[in-house]
Short mmCIF file of C-alpha atoms in Angstrom, two decimals:
data_model
loop_
_atom_site.label_atom_id
_atom_site.label_comp_id
_atom_site.label_asym_id
_atom_site.label_seq_id
_atom_site.Cartn_x
_atom_site.Cartn_y
_atom_site.Cartn_z
CA MET A 892 1.96 24.27 14.02
CA VAL A 893 -0.91 25.85 15.47
CA GLN A 894 -4.36 23.87 16.59
CA GLY A 895 -6.30 25.06 14.17
CA VAL A 896 -3.79 24.52 10.98
CA LYS A 897 -3.84 20.89 12.28
CA THR A 898 -7.33 20.57 12.33
CA ASP A 899 -7.73 22.22 8.57
CA ILE A 900 -5.41 19.44 8.01
CA ARG A 901 -7.34 16.29 9.86
CA GLU A 902 -10.38 17.75 7.81
CA HIS A 903 -8.99 17.71 4.63
CA LYS A 904 -7.32 14.18 4.56
CA ASN A 905 -10.78 13.20 6.05
CA LYS A 906 -12.75 14.65 3.01
CA LEU A 907 -10.28 13.32 0.33
CA ARG A 908 -10.38 9.51 2.37
CA GLU A 909 -14.57 9.91 2.08
CA LYS A 910 -14.06 11.26 -1.58
CA TYR A 911 -11.41 8.08 -2.48
CA LYS A 912 -13.61 5.80 -0.81
CA ARG A 913 -16.98 6.73 -2.84
CA ILE A 914 -14.68 6.65 -6.08
CA ARG A 915 -13.71 2.60 -5.30
CA ARG A 916 -17.17 1.70 -3.90
CA GLU A 917 -19.22 3.30 -7.04
CA MET A 918 -16.39 1.10 -9.30
CA GLN A 919 -18.39 -1.02 -11.31
CA SER A 920 -17.05 -4.80 -10.59
CA ASP A 921 -15.51 -5.45 -14.32
CA VAL A 922 -14.13 -1.98 -14.91
CA LYS A 923 -12.08 -2.75 -11.25
CA LYS A 924 -11.27 -6.23 -12.38
CA ASP A 925 -9.76 -4.90 -15.42
CA ARG A 926 -7.97 -1.94 -13.68
CA ASP A 927 -6.46 -4.61 -11.01
CA ASP A 928 -4.83 -6.91 -13.79
CA LYS A 929 -3.44 -4.39 -15.54
CA ILE A 930 -1.71 -3.01 -12.18
CA LEU A 931 -0.89 -6.60 -11.73
CA SER A 932 0.67 -7.17 -14.52
CA ARG A 933 2.73 -4.15 -14.59
CA LEU A 934 3.94 -4.43 -11.20
CA LEU A 935 4.76 -7.98 -11.86
CA SER A 936 7.11 -6.56 -14.87
CA LEU A 937 9.21 -4.40 -12.97
CA PRO A 938 12.86 -5.45 -12.61
CA ALA A 939 12.53 -4.68 -8.62
CA TYR A 940 10.09 -7.58 -8.52
CA LYS A 941 11.93 -10.12 -10.40
CA SER A 942 15.26 -9.60 -8.69
CA CYS A 943 13.71 -9.55 -5.08
CA ASP A 944 13.57 -12.71 -3.17
CA THR A 945 10.86 -11.37 -0.34
CA VAL A 946 7.63 -9.63 -0.80
CA LEU A 947 5.87 -7.38 1.84
CA THR A 948 2.27 -7.17 0.77
CA TYR A 949 -0.85 -6.14 2.01
CA VAL A 950 -4.01 -8.38 1.68
CA SER A 951 -6.62 -6.36 -0.22
CA THR A 952 -10.19 -5.71 0.90
CA ALA A 953 -12.62 -5.02 -1.51
CA ILE A 954 -12.18 -1.47 -2.36
CA GLU A 955 -8.36 -1.61 -2.61
CA VAL A 956 -6.32 -2.73 -5.66
CA ASP A 957 -6.28 -6.48 -5.14
CA THR A 958 -3.45 -7.93 -3.99
CA ILE A 959 -4.46 -11.50 -3.60
CA GLY A 960 -2.97 -12.03 -7.55
CA LEU A 961 -0.14 -10.84 -6.48
CA ILE A 962 0.89 -12.95 -3.37
CA ARG A 963 -0.40 -16.14 -5.63
CA GLN A 964 1.72 -15.36 -8.03
CA ALA A 965 4.64 -14.57 -5.99
CA LEU A 966 4.33 -17.52 -3.93
CA ARG A 967 4.38 -19.71 -7.51
CA ASP A 968 7.51 -17.55 -8.54
CA GLY A 969 9.07 -19.14 -5.29
CA LYS A 970 8.94 -15.50 -3.45
CA ARG A 971 9.11 -15.46 0.42
CA VAL A 972 5.70 -13.40 1.10
CA ALA A 973 5.18 -11.72 4.05
CA VAL A 974 1.64 -10.15 5.12
CA PRO A 975 1.14 -7.51 8.23
CA LYS A 976 -0.89 -8.28 11.18
CA CYS A 977 -1.84 -5.37 13.95
CA ILE A 978 -0.25 -5.91 17.58
CA ASP A 979 -3.21 -5.13 19.89
CA GLY A 980 -3.09 -1.93 21.50
CA THR A 981 -0.21 -0.34 20.19
CA ARG A 982 -0.07 1.54 16.06
CA ASP A 983 2.57 -1.24 15.02
CA MET A 984 2.16 -4.09 12.90
CA ASP A 985 4.37 -7.54 12.34
CA PHE A 986 5.19 -9.11 8.99
CA TYR A 987 3.64 -13.28 8.88
CA VAL A 988 5.71 -15.21 6.34
CA ILE A 989 2.70 -17.45 4.54
CA SER A 990 3.24 -20.38 2.21
CA SER A 991 -0.81 -20.38 1.00
CA LEU A 992 -3.93 -18.02 1.60
CA ASP A 993 -4.93 -20.90 3.59
CA ASP A 994 -2.77 -19.06 6.27
CA LEU A 995 -4.83 -16.05 6.39
CA GLU A 996 -7.97 -15.25 8.92
CA PRO A 997 -9.91 -12.48 9.54
CA GLY A 998 -8.78 -10.10 12.48
CA TYR A 999 -8.37 -5.90 13.07
CA PHE A 1000 -10.87 -4.26 10.79
CA SER A 1001 -11.91 -7.61 9.95
CA VAL A 1002 -8.78 -7.42 7.60
CA LEU A 1003 -7.48 -10.97 6.43
CA GLU A 1004 -4.08 -11.31 8.54
CA PRO A 1005 -1.61 -13.99 9.38
CA VAL A 1006 -2.41 -17.09 11.66
CA PRO A 1007 0.34 -16.88 14.34
CA LYS A 1008 -0.01 -20.51 15.20
CA ARG A 1009 0.58 -21.43 11.42
CA CYS A 1010 3.43 -18.62 10.61
CA LYS A 1011 6.65 -17.13 11.28
CA VAL A 1012 7.00 -13.49 12.02
CA LEU A 1013 9.76 -11.83 9.74
CA ARG A 1014 12.55 -9.79 10.85
CA LYS A 1015 14.87 -9.23 8.62
CA PHE A 1016 13.51 -7.20 5.36
CA GLY A 1017 16.57 -6.13 3.39
CA SER A 1018 15.48 -4.33 0.62
CA ALA A 1019 12.33 -6.43 0.41
CA PHE A 1020 9.68 -5.36 -2.20
CA CYS A 1021 6.80 -3.58 -0.21
CA VAL A 1022 3.75 -3.02 -1.54
CA VAL A 1023 2.07 -0.31 0.28
CA PRO A 1024 -1.49 0.26 0.77
CA ALA A 1025 -3.09 3.86 0.16
CA LEU A 1026 -6.30 5.90 -0.77
CA ALA A 1027 -4.80 7.81 -2.86
CA TYR A 1028 -1.07 8.88 -3.88
CA ASP A 1029 0.67 11.87 -5.77
CA ARG A 1030 3.15 12.11 -8.35
CA TYR A 1031 5.83 12.52 -5.58
CA GLY A 1032 5.07 9.49 -4.23
CA TYR A 1033 3.44 10.84 -0.88
CA ARG A 1034 0.50 8.59 0.26
CA LEU A 1035 -3.40 9.52 1.73
CA GLY A 1036 -3.50 6.41 4.23
CA TYR A 1037 -6.62 5.24 6.07
CA GLY A 1038 -5.16 7.52 9.37
CA LYS A 1039 -4.11 4.50 11.59
CA GLY A 1040 -0.98 5.51 11.17
CA TYR A 1041 0.32 1.58 10.83
CA TYR A 1042 2.56 2.02 7.40
CA ASP A 1043 3.81 5.26 8.81
CA ARG A 1044 5.67 3.97 10.92
CA PHE A 1045 6.53 0.86 9.75
CA LEU A 1046 8.48 2.62 6.74
CA SER A 1047 9.96 5.58 9.48
CA ALA A 1048 11.78 2.30 11.02
CA HIS A 1049 12.89 0.28 7.20
CA LYS A 1050 14.57 2.73 4.92
CA GLY A 1051 15.74 -0.15 2.94
CA LEU A 1052 12.40 -1.35 1.54
CA VAL A 1053 11.74 -0.64 -2.41
CA ARG A 1054 8.39 0.50 -1.74
CA VAL A 1055 5.93 0.38 -3.97
CA GLY A 1056 2.21 2.03 -4.19
CA ILE A 1057 -0.67 0.44 -6.45
CA GLU A 1058 -3.40 2.46 -7.18
CA TYR A 1059 -6.09 3.79 -9.74
CA CYS A 1060 -5.75 6.51 -12.21
CA CYS A 1061 -8.61 7.88 -10.65
CA CYS A 1062 -7.27 8.44 -7.28
CA MET A 1063 -4.02 9.95 -8.19
CA GLU A 1064 -3.52 13.40 -6.72
CA THR A 1065 -0.76 16.21 -8.53
CA GLU A 1066 0.31 16.69 -4.90
CA LEU A 1067 -0.73 15.42 -1.28
CA LEU A 1068 -0.08 16.99 1.88
CA HIS A 1069 2.30 15.64 3.68
CA GLY A 1070 4.42 16.46 7.21
CA LYS A 1071 8.54 16.01 6.94
CA PHE A 1072 7.97 12.49 8.44
CA ASP A 1073 6.07 10.90 5.88
CA VAL A 1074 8.18 8.20 3.44
CA PRO A 1075 7.18 8.54 -0.28
CA VAL A 1076 7.32 5.40 -1.64
CA ASP A 1077 9.62 4.87 -4.86
CA ILE A 1078 7.72 3.88 -7.59
CA VAL A 1079 3.52 4.03 -8.21
CA VAL A 1080 2.05 1.53 -10.28
CA THR A 1081 -1.49 2.34 -12.00
CA GLU A 1082 -3.25 0.30 -14.81
CA LYS A 1083 -1.94 3.11 -17.17
CA TYR A 1084 1.48 4.11 -16.22
CA VAL A 1085 4.65 3.38 -13.86
CA LYS A 1086 6.34 6.47 -11.99
CA ASN A 1087 9.54 6.23 -10.72
CA CYS A 1088 9.15 8.55 -7.66
CA ARG A 1089 13.08 8.60 -6.43
CA LYS A 1090 13.89 12.38 -7.29
CA GLU A 1091 13.24 14.62 -4.78
CA HIS A 1092 11.25 17.11 -6.92
CA GLY A 1093 9.03 14.78 -9.02
CA CYS A 1094 8.81 11.53 -10.60
CA ASN A 1095 10.23 10.17 -13.95
CA GLY A 1096 8.12 7.34 -15.14
CA ALA A 1097 7.06 6.28 -18.52
CA GLU A 1098 3.23 7.22 -19.43
#
């Protein structure tokens, strides 16, 4: 790929990132809460969630789809819950098993992360239920991330996970630009529908 094309793609993605950050920031708090609640309800009803024993999830920031409710419910359901911590000086992250929200503290980018002294690193993931953050998703399960590459590297290294994206309908795209090494999620959950993205050329799902 020529340098000019690479630059154009980066600029395009950065414009999309700003667009979806703006949409999220402008979302009224009561509207966001209603959408978060509906997404959580659909997420918890997934057979893949009900049958899993391990949940991997990011800890949401103010503009992201809420995952605090998921963490609390998964712990109540007796699931093993692990959240990521960025490894200093790298683009990698470790997942630590937590027993409560008290095991978290502000870390990289001021995001809540596990306190290593209280938690153990999860080494074996198997077919864990993995909730993946994104600013936008498309109908094929490809994502627009934050541009740091942490989840891209993690998902590429762990193919056996059940990969799930949670997203607002207003942040869904028909198709996003992606590279050959990008790993799509298997399922996208919004406040209005669930899409199964496992098929190579599209998604079949309930709308």
